[in-house]
CSV table of C-alpha atoms and ligand atoms in Angstrom, one decimal:
chain,number,residue,atom,x,y,z
A,1,MET,CA,249.8,146.2,-59.2
A,2,ALA,CA,246.7,146.1,-57.1
A,3,THR,CA,244.3,149.1,-57.3
A,4,ASP,CA,243.3,151.1,-54.2
A,5,ASN,CA,239.6,150.2,-54.7
A,6,HIS,CA,239.4,148.3,-51.5
A,7,LEU,CA,241.0,150.9,-49.3
A,8,MET,CA,238.9,153.6,-47.7
A,9,PRO,CA,239.9,156.7,-49.5
A,10,THR,CA,241.2,158.6,-46.5
A,11,TYR,CA,244.4,159.8,-48.1
A,12,GLY,CA,245.1,161.8,-51.3
A,13,ARG,CA,248.0,159.6,-52.4
A,14,LEU,CA,250.7,160.6,-55.0
A,15,PRO,CA,251.1,158.2,-57.9
A,16,VAL,CA,254.3,156.6,-56.8
A,17,ALA,CA,255.1,153.4,-54.8
A,18,PHE,CA,258.4,152.6,-53.2
A,19,THR,CA,260.0,149.2,-53.2
A,20,HIS,CA,262.9,149.8,-50.8
A,21,GLY,CA,265.2,152.4,-49.2
A,22,LYS,CA,268.6,152.9,-47.8
A,23,GLY,CA,269.7,155.9,-45.7
A,24,ALA,CA,268.1,159.1,-47.0
A,25,TRP,CA,267.0,157.4,-50.3
A,26,LEU,CA,264.0,155.6,-51.6
A,27,TRP,CA,263.6,153.7,-54.9
A,28,ASP,CA,260.3,153.4,-56.7
A,29,THR,CA,258.9,150.5,-58.8
A,30,SER,CA,260.6,151.7,-61.9
A,31,GLY,CA,264.0,151.9,-60.2
A,32,ARG,CA,264.1,155.7,-59.9
A,33,ARG,CA,265.8,157.1,-56.8
A,34,TYR,CA,264.4,159.9,-54.6
A,35,LEU,CA,266.0,161.9,-51.8
A,36,ASP,CA,263.7,161.6,-48.8
A,37,ALA,CA,263.4,165.0,-47.1
A,38,MET,CA,260.2,164.2,-45.2
A,39,ALA,CA,261.2,160.9,-43.5
A,40,GLY,CA,257.7,159.5,-43.4
A,41,ILE,CA,256.6,162.6,-41.6
A,42,ALA,CA,259.4,162.8,-39.0
A,43,VAL,CA,259.4,159.0,-38.4
A,44,ASN,CA,262.5,157.7,-40.2
A,45,ASN,CA,265.1,159.8,-38.3
A,46,LEU,CA,267.7,157.1,-38.9
A,47,GLY,CA,266.8,156.9,-42.5
A,48,HIS,CA,265.7,153.7,-44.2
A,49,ALA,CA,267.1,150.2,-43.5
A,50,HIS,CA,269.4,151.4,-40.8
A,51,ASP,CA,271.5,148.3,-39.8
A,52,ALA,CA,271.0,148.6,-36.0
A,53,VAL,CA,267.2,148.8,-36.5
A,54,VAL,CA,267.0,146.0,-39.0
A,55,ASP,CA,269.1,143.8,-36.8
A,56,ALA,CA,266.9,144.5,-33.8
A,57,VAL,CA,263.7,143.8,-35.7
A,58,CYS,CA,265.0,140.5,-37.2
A,59,MET,CA,266.7,139.3,-34.0
A,60,GLN,CA,263.6,140.0,-31.9
A,61,ALA,CA,261.1,138.7,-34.4
A,62,ARG,CA,262.9,135.3,-34.3
A,63,ARG,CA,262.8,135.2,-30.5
A,64,VAL,CA,259.4,136.5,-29.5
A,65,MET,CA,257.3,139.4,-30.9
A,66,HIS,CA,254.5,139.6,-28.4
A,67,VAL,CA,253.5,138.2,-25.0
A,68,SER,CA,250.9,140.7,-23.5
A,69,ASN,CA,251.4,143.0,-20.6
A,70,TRP,CA,250.3,140.3,-18.2
A,71,TYR,CA,254.0,139.4,-18.1
A,72,GLN,CA,257.3,141.1,-17.3
A,73,ILE,CA,258.8,142.5,-20.5
A,74,GLU,CA,262.5,143.2,-20.0
A,75,ALA,CA,262.9,145.3,-23.2
A,76,GLN,CA,260.0,147.5,-22.2
A,77,ALA,CA,261.4,148.1,-18.7
A,78,GLN,CA,264.8,149.0,-20.3
A,79,LEU,CA,263.2,151.3,-22.8
A,80,GLY,CA,261.3,153.0,-20.0
A,81,GLU,CA,264.6,153.6,-18.1
A,82,ARG,CA,266.5,154.9,-21.2
A,83,LEU,CA,263.7,157.2,-22.4
A,84,CYS,CA,263.2,158.6,-18.9
A,85,ALA,CA,267.0,159.2,-18.7
A,86,VAL,CA,267.1,161.2,-22.0
A,87,GLY,CA,263.7,162.9,-21.5
A,88,GLY,CA,264.1,163.9,-17.8
A,89,MET,CA,261.0,161.8,-16.8
A,90,GLU,CA,260.3,159.1,-14.2
A,91,ARG,CA,257.6,156.7,-15.6
A,92,VAL,CA,256.3,155.7,-19.1
A,93,PHE,CA,253.1,154.2,-20.5
A,94,PHE,CA,253.6,152.6,-23.9
A,95,GLY,CA,251.0,152.6,-26.7
A,96,ASN,CA,251.3,152.2,-30.5
A,97,SER,CA,250.9,155.7,-31.9
A,98,GLY,CA,250.9,159.4,-31.3
A,99,ALA,CA,247.2,159.7,-30.8
A,100,GLU,CA,247.3,156.9,-28.3
A,101,ALA,CA,250.1,158.6,-26.4
A,102,ASN,CA,248.0,161.8,-26.2
A,103,GLU,CA,244.9,159.8,-25.2
A,104,ALA,CA,246.9,158.5,-22.3
A,105,ALA,CA,248.0,162.1,-21.4
A,106,ILE,CA,244.4,163.4,-21.6
A,107,LYS,CA,243.1,160.5,-19.4
A,108,LEU,CA,246.0,161.1,-17.0
A,109,ALA,CA,245.1,164.8,-16.7
A,110,ARG,CA,241.4,164.1,-16.1
A,111,LEU,CA,242.2,161.5,-13.4
A,112,TYR,CA,244.6,164.1,-11.8
A,113,GLY,CA,241.8,166.6,-11.8
A,114,HIS,CA,239.3,164.2,-10.2
A,115,LYS,CA,241.8,163.2,-7.6
A,116,ARG,CA,241.9,166.9,-6.7
A,117,GLY,CA,238.1,167.1,-6.4
A,118,ILE,CA,237.5,168.8,-9.8
A,119,ASP,CA,234.3,167.3,-11.3
A,120,ASN,CA,234.7,168.4,-14.9
A,121,PRO,CA,238.4,168.7,-15.5
A,122,ALA,CA,239.4,170.8,-18.5
A,123,ILE,CA,242.6,171.1,-20.5
A,124,ILE,CA,243.8,174.2,-22.3
A,125,VAL,CA,244.7,173.5,-25.9
A,126,MET,CA,246.0,175.7,-28.8
A,127,GLU,CA,244.7,177.1,-32.1
A,128,GLY,CA,246.6,175.5,-35.0
A,129,SER,CA,247.6,172.5,-32.9
A,130,PHE,CA,247.5,168.9,-34.0
A,131,HIS,CA,247.2,166.0,-31.6
A,132,GLY,CA,245.8,163.1,-33.6
A,133,ARG,CA,242.6,161.6,-35.1
A,134,THR,CA,240.9,159.7,-32.3
A,135,LEU,CA,237.9,161.4,-30.8
A,136,ALA,CA,239.6,162.9,-27.8
A,137,THR,CA,242.7,164.0,-29.7
A,138,LEU,CA,240.8,165.5,-32.7
A,139,SER,CA,238.7,167.4,-30.2
A,140,ALA,CA,242.0,168.7,-28.7
A,141,THR,CA,243.3,169.6,-32.2
A,142,GLY,CA,243.0,173.2,-33.2
A,143,ASN,CA,241.9,172.6,-36.8
A,144,ARG,CA,238.3,172.5,-37.9
A,145,LYS,CA,239.1,170.3,-40.9
A,146,VAL,CA,240.1,167.5,-38.6
A,147,GLN,CA,236.9,167.8,-36.5
A,148,ALA,CA,234.2,168.6,-39.1
A,149,GLY,CA,231.6,165.9,-39.3
A,150,PHE,CA,232.7,164.1,-36.2
A,151,GLU,CA,230.5,166.0,-33.7
A,152,PRO,CA,229.7,165.6,-30.9
A,153,LEU,CA,233.3,166.4,-30.0
A,154,VAL,CA,234.8,165.3,-26.6
A,155,THR,CA,234.3,168.2,-24.2
A,156,GLY,CA,236.7,169.5,-21.6
A,157,PHE,CA,239.0,171.5,-23.8
A,158,ARG,CA,239.6,175.3,-23.6
A,159,ARG,CA,241.1,176.8,-26.7
A,160,VAL,CA,243.5,179.8,-26.8
A,161,PRO,CA,245.8,181.2,-29.5
A,162,TYR,CA,249.3,179.7,-29.8
A,163,ASN,CA,252.2,181.6,-28.4
A,164,ASP,CA,249.9,183.8,-26.2
A,165,LEU,CA,250.6,183.6,-22.5
A,166,THR,CA,248.1,186.4,-21.7
A,167,ALA,CA,245.3,184.3,-23.2
A,168,ILE,CA,246.2,181.5,-20.8
A,169,ARG,CA,246.3,183.8,-17.8
A,170,GLN,CA,242.9,185.1,-18.7
A,171,VAL,CA,241.4,181.6,-18.7
A,172,ARG,CA,243.0,181.0,-15.4
A,173,GLU,CA,241.2,184.0,-13.9
A,174,HIS,CA,237.7,182.8,-14.5
A,175,ASP,CA,237.9,179.0,-15.0
A,176,GLN,CA,238.2,176.8,-12.0
A,177,GLN,CA,237.9,173.5,-13.9
A,178,VAL,CA,241.3,173.7,-15.7
A,179,VAL,CA,243.8,171.1,-14.7
A,180,ALA,CA,246.4,171.1,-17.5
A,181,ILE,CA,247.8,172.7,-20.6
A,182,LEU,CA,248.5,170.5,-23.7
A,183,VAL,CA,250.9,172.2,-26.2
A,184,GLU,CA,253.3,171.4,-29.0
A,185,PRO,CA,256.8,173.1,-28.4
A,186,VAL,CA,256.8,173.9,-32.1
A,187,LEU,CA,253.6,173.6,-34.2
A,188,GLY,CA,254.2,170.8,-36.7
A,189,GLU,CA,251.1,170.3,-38.8
A,190,GLY,CA,250.2,173.9,-37.9
A,191,GLY,CA,253.0,175.2,-40.2
A,192,ILE,CA,256.3,174.9,-38.2
A,193,GLN,CA,255.5,177.8,-35.9
A,194,VAL,CA,258.3,178.4,-33.4
A,195,PRO,CA,257.0,180.2,-30.4
A,196,ASP,CA,258.8,183.1,-28.6
A,197,ARG,CA,261.7,182.2,-26.3
A,198,ASP,CA,259.8,182.7,-23.1
A,199,TYR,CA,256.7,180.8,-24.2
A,200,LEU,CA,257.4,177.4,-22.7
A,201,THR,CA,259.0,178.7,-19.6
A,202,GLY,CA,256.0,181.0,-19.2
A,203,ILE,CA,253.7,178.0,-19.4
A,204,ARG,CA,255.8,176.2,-16.9
A,205,GLN,CA,255.5,179.1,-14.5
A,206,ILE,CA,251.7,179.3,-14.9
A,207,CYS,CA,251.3,175.6,-14.4
A,208,ASP,CA,253.4,175.8,-11.2
A,209,GLU,CA,251.3,178.7,-9.8
A,210,ALA,CA,248.0,177.1,-10.7
A,211,GLY,CA,248.8,173.5,-9.9
A,212,TRP,CA,248.2,172.5,-13.5
A,213,LEU,CA,250.0,169.7,-15.4
A,214,MET,CA,252.2,171.0,-18.2
A,215,ILE,CA,251.8,168.4,-21.0
A,216,LEU,CA,254.1,168.7,-24.1
A,217,ASP,CA,253.2,166.9,-27.3
A,218,GLU,CA,256.7,166.1,-28.6
A,219,ILE,CA,255.4,163.5,-31.1
A,220,GLN,CA,256.9,165.4,-34.1
A,221,THR,CA,259.6,167.5,-32.3
A,222,GLY,CA,261.0,164.7,-30.1
A,223,MET,CA,263.8,162.1,-30.5
A,224,GLY,CA,266.5,164.6,-31.6
A,225,ARG,CA,264.7,166.3,-34.5
A,226,THR,CA,265.0,169.9,-33.3
A,227,GLY,CA,268.7,169.5,-32.2
A,228,ARG,CA,267.9,168.4,-28.6
A,229,TRP,CA,266.5,165.1,-27.5
A,230,PHE,CA,263.3,167.0,-26.8
A,231,ALA,CA,262.4,170.5,-27.9
A,232,TRP,CA,261.7,171.7,-24.3
A,233,GLN,CA,265.4,171.2,-23.6
A,234,HIS,CA,266.2,174.2,-25.7
A,235,GLU,CA,264.6,176.3,-22.9
A,236,ASN,CA,264.8,173.9,-20.0
A,237,ALA,CA,261.0,174.2,-19.6
A,238,GLN,CA,260.5,170.7,-18.2
A,239,PRO,CA,257.0,169.4,-18.6
A,240,ASP,CA,255.1,167.1,-16.1
A,241,VAL,CA,253.9,164.9,-18.9
A,242,MET,CA,255.4,164.4,-22.4
A,243,THR,CA,254.1,162.4,-25.4
A,244,VAL,CA,256.4,160.8,-27.9
A,245,ALA,CA,255.8,158.6,-31.0
A,246,LYS,CA,256.8,159.1,-34.6
A,247,ALA,CA,260.6,158.7,-34.6
A,248,LEU,CA,260.7,156.5,-31.4
A,249,GLY,CA,260.5,153.3,-33.5
A,250,ASN,CA,261.9,154.7,-36.8
A,251,GLY,CA,258.9,153.0,-38.5
A,252,MET,CA,258.0,150.4,-35.9
A,253,PRO,CA,254.7,151.6,-34.5
A,254,ILE,CA,255.2,152.7,-30.9
A,255,GLY,CA,254.2,155.7,-28.8
A,256,ALA,CA,254.8,156.7,-25.2
A,257,CYS,CA,253.4,159.0,-22.5
A,258,LEU,CA,256.0,160.0,-20.0
A,259,ALA,CA,255.5,161.6,-16.7
A,260,ARG,CA,257.4,162.8,-13.6
A,261,GLY,CA,256.5,163.9,-10.1
A,262,THR,CA,252.8,163.7,-9.0
A,263,ALA,CA,251.9,163.0,-12.7
A,264,ALA,CA,254.0,159.8,-12.6
A,265,GLU,CA,251.9,158.4,-9.7
A,266,ILE,CA,248.4,159.0,-11.2
A,267,PHE,CA,247.8,155.8,-13.2
A,268,GLN,CA,247.2,152.7,-11.0
A,269,PRO,CA,246.6,149.1,-12.0
A,270,GLY,CA,243.4,149.0,-14.2
A,271,ASN,CA,243.4,152.7,-15.1
A,272,HIS,CA,244.8,152.3,-18.6
A,273,GLY,CA,246.1,149.6,-20.9
A,274,SER,CA,247.0,148.5,-24.4
A,275,THR,CA,247.3,145.0,-25.9
A,276,PHE,CA,250.3,145.7,-28.1
A,277,GLY,CA,251.8,148.7,-26.1
A,278,GLY,CA,255.5,148.2,-25.5
A,279,ASN,CA,255.6,144.6,-26.8
A,280,PRO,CA,259.0,142.9,-27.1
A,281,LEU,CA,259.3,143.7,-30.9
A,282,ALA,CA,258.4,147.4,-30.6
A,283,ALA,CA,260.4,148.0,-27.4
A,284,THR,CA,263.5,146.2,-28.7
A,285,THR,CA,263.4,148.2,-31.9
A,286,ALA,CA,263.0,151.5,-30.0
A,287,LEU,CA,265.9,150.6,-27.8
A,288,ALA,CA,268.0,150.1,-30.9
A,289,VAL,CA,266.8,153.5,-32.2
A,290,LEU,CA,267.8,155.3,-29.0
A,291,GLY,CA,271.2,153.5,-29.1
A,292,ALA,CA,271.9,154.5,-32.7
A,293,ILE,CA,270.9,158.2,-32.2
A,294,GLU,CA,273.3,158.3,-29.2
A,295,ARG,CA,276.2,156.4,-30.8
A,296,GLU,CA,276.1,158.4,-34.0
A,297,GLY,CA,275.7,161.8,-32.2
A,298,LEU,CA,272.6,162.6,-34.2
A,299,VAL,CA,271.0,165.1,-31.8
A,300,LYS,CA,273.9,167.5,-32.2
A,301,ARG,CA,274.1,166.7,-35.9
A,302,ALA,CA,270.4,167.6,-36.3
A,303,ALA,CA,271.1,171.1,-34.9
A,304,ILE,CA,274.1,171.6,-37.3
A,305,LEU,CA,272.2,170.2,-40.3
A,306,GLY,CA,269.3,172.4,-39.5
A,307,GLU,CA,271.4,175.6,-39.5
A,308,THR,CA,273.1,174.5,-42.8
A,309,ILE,CA,269.8,173.8,-44.6
A,310,ARG,CA,268.1,176.9,-43.3
A,311,SER,CA,271.0,179.2,-44.2
A,312,GLY,CA,271.5,177.4,-47.5
A,313,LEU,CA,267.8,177.9,-48.4
A,314,ALA,CA,268.0,181.5,-47.4
A,315,ALA,CA,270.9,182.0,-49.8
A,316,ALA,CA,269.4,180.0,-52.6
A,317,LEU,CA,266.0,181.8,-52.3
A,318,ALA,CA,267.4,185.3,-51.7
A,319,GLY,CA,265.7,187.7,-54.1
A,320,THR,CA,262.9,185.3,-55.0
A,321,ALA,CA,259.6,187.0,-54.8
A,322,GLY,CA,256.9,185.1,-52.9
A,323,ILE,CA,258.8,183.8,-50.0
A,324,ARG,CA,257.4,185.0,-46.7
A,325,GLU,CA,259.7,183.3,-44.2
A,326,ILE,CA,262.2,180.5,-43.7
A,327,ARG,CA,262.0,179.1,-40.1
A,328,GLY,CA,262.3,176.1,-37.9
A,329,ARG,CA,264.3,174.4,-35.2
A,330,GLY,CA,266.9,171.8,-36.1
A,331,LEU,CA,265.6,169.6,-38.9
A,332,MET,CA,262.0,170.8,-38.6
A,333,ILE,CA,262.0,173.4,-41.3
A,334,GLY,CA,259.2,175.4,-42.8
A,335,ILE,CA,259.3,177.7,-45.8
A,336,GLU,CA,256.2,179.9,-45.8
A,337,LEU,CA,255.1,181.1,-49.2
A,338,GLU,CA,252.9,184.0,-50.1
A,339,ARG,CA,250.6,181.7,-52.0
A,340,PRO,CA,249.3,178.2,-51.5
A,341,THR,CA,251.7,175.3,-52.0
A,342,GLN,CA,249.1,173.4,-54.1
A,343,ASP,CA,250.7,170.5,-55.9
A,344,ILE,CA,254.3,171.2,-54.8
A,345,MET,CA,254.8,167.6,-53.6
A,346,THR,CA,254.2,166.4,-57.1
A,347,ARG,CA,256.6,169.0,-58.5
A,348,ALA,CA,259.3,167.9,-56.0
A,349,LEU,CA,258.6,164.3,-56.9
A,350,GLY,CA,259.3,165.0,-60.5
A,351,LYS,CA,262.8,166.2,-59.4
A,352,GLY,CA,263.4,163.1,-57.3
A,353,LEU,CA,262.8,164.9,-54.0
A,354,LEU,CA,260.3,164.0,-51.2
A,355,LEU,CA,259.1,166.9,-49.2
A,356,ASN,CA,255.8,167.8,-47.6
A,357,ALA,CA,253.5,170.8,-47.4
A,358,THR,CA,251.2,171.9,-44.6
A,359,ALA,CA,249.0,174.7,-43.3
A,360,GLU,CA,248.1,175.8,-46.8
A,361,ARG,CA,251.3,177.9,-47.6
A,362,VAL,CA,254.1,176.1,-45.8
A,363,VAL,CA,256.6,173.8,-47.5
A,364,ARG,CA,257.8,171.5,-44.8
A,365,LEU,CA,261.2,169.6,-44.6
A,366,LEU,CA,261.7,166.8,-42.1
A,367,PRO,CA,264.8,165.1,-43.4
A,368,PRO,CA,266.4,162.2,-41.6
A,369,LEU,CA,269.1,163.0,-39.1
A,370,ILE,CA,271.6,160.8,-40.9
A,371,LEU,CA,271.9,163.1,-43.9
A,372,SER,CA,275.5,163.6,-45.2
A,373,ASP,CA,276.7,167.1,-46.0
A,374,ASP,CA,276.4,166.3,-49.7
A,375,GLU,CA,272.8,165.1,-49.2
A,376,ALA,CA,272.0,168.2,-47.3
A,377,ALA,CA,273.3,170.3,-50.2
A,378,GLN,CA,271.1,168.3,-52.6
A,379,VAL,CA,268.1,168.9,-50.3
A,380,ILE,CA,268.8,172.7,-50.4
A,381,ASN,CA,269.2,172.8,-54.2
A,382,LEU,CA,266.2,170.6,-55.1
A,383,THR,CA,263.9,172.3,-52.6
A,384,ALA,CA,264.9,175.8,-53.8
A,385,THR,CA,264.4,174.9,-57.5
A,386,THR,CA,261.1,173.3,-56.7
A,387,ILE,CA,259.9,176.4,-54.9
A,388,ILE,CA,261.2,178.8,-57.5
A,389,GLU,CA,259.4,176.9,-60.3
A,390,HIS,CA,256.2,176.7,-58.2
A,391,LEU,CA,256.2,180.4,-57.6
A,392,GLN,CA,256.8,181.1,-61.3
A,393,SER,CA,254.1,178.8,-62.5
B,401,PLP,C1,251.7,163.0,-35.9
B,401,PLP,C2,251.3,163.7,-34.7
B,401,PLP,C3,250.3,163.2,-33.8
B,401,PLP,C4,249.5,161.9,-34.1
B,401,PLP,O1,250.3,160.8,-34.2
B,401,PLP,P1,249.7,159.5,-34.9
B,401,PLP,O2,250.8,158.5,-34.7
B,401,PLP,O3,249.4,159.8,-36.3
B,401,PLP,O4,248.5,159.1,-34.1
B,401,PLP,C5,250.1,163.9,-32.6
B,401,PLP,N1,250.7,165.0,-32.4
B,401,PLP,C6,251.6,165.6,-33.2
B,401,PLP,C7,252.3,166.8,-32.8
B,401,PLP,C8,251.9,164.9,-34.4
B,401,PLP,O5,252.8,165.5,-35.2
């Protein structure tokens, strides 16, 4: 096997390599099988090697993969139509990642501001948020670790605590430059923080009163993961702009910035672009992903599985000292411990389970939506034993 010596060491990788997968399972180079409860960080919602996705990739790769956005792309137009239908939006710009989708949203908000005569348009962003690793998106991110060393940061962001409507109203009182709010409906990297019931609707109301754009980063929460197509649909707090990526292509790199109303009319020819964005291969694959999620009823299934796993974990961990909280929405599940998670990913790996940890103390589960009842039971058992052993070590 090749060494990592020629890769920039940007990741702390675990000592395991996977050769193939099927459904919720991955196999390593020695033939050992692992239950995948992190789905490539909320990417593989349909699991690995899903037939509809594989067929779409192979069929399209044989026909044409890329042509450039100088030409009509039927699959991209169809995907735009389908995504808007499930997401309650009107127009889409396609890129290749989450960060790019957010870049598009940030540019759109600035252009919206300038069109309204605001010279230095600013966007309200949250503490604990994560929006990506490009300069603008890391500047929007509410985590110093992501920003440190990359100053000067992009200006034009105003930071407030998450889940705090009063803080947003205070900014509104003395800041005339604000044009938008960018927020995750559930904090993902920030530790699976679920805001209060009225938070998103409150943001919607403030944006309506102030003439601001409500921008939701649904990159981790979207595509059915929380038990709705998009997390805002739990509260019907419809945004003006919404970004999607991760599970949109189930592993095919693709991201999207969706908009409705005034926001949908901001970008004009020449304002934004991407060479690969929405190319025939990516768009056809994402269309297959949408189709499979719908055909297999996976949005409802995610809600049910989420309940099952959360209550199963609560039962399995009842009486265990050191558990602070078990929380989440659908299949976005966090178990907050009283002490750091440290090497819990390695411990889980030893048991044949792939999970993830974030925000220092939070064990994060993001299993695929295609999990069977039996697999969900295995996720509960393996996660609970991993956590109990970790807390006793
Ligand atoms: C993963 C993620 C991003 C960044 O997506 P990339 O594809 O890694 O650029 C942005 N926002 C949220 C909420 C994410 O979870």
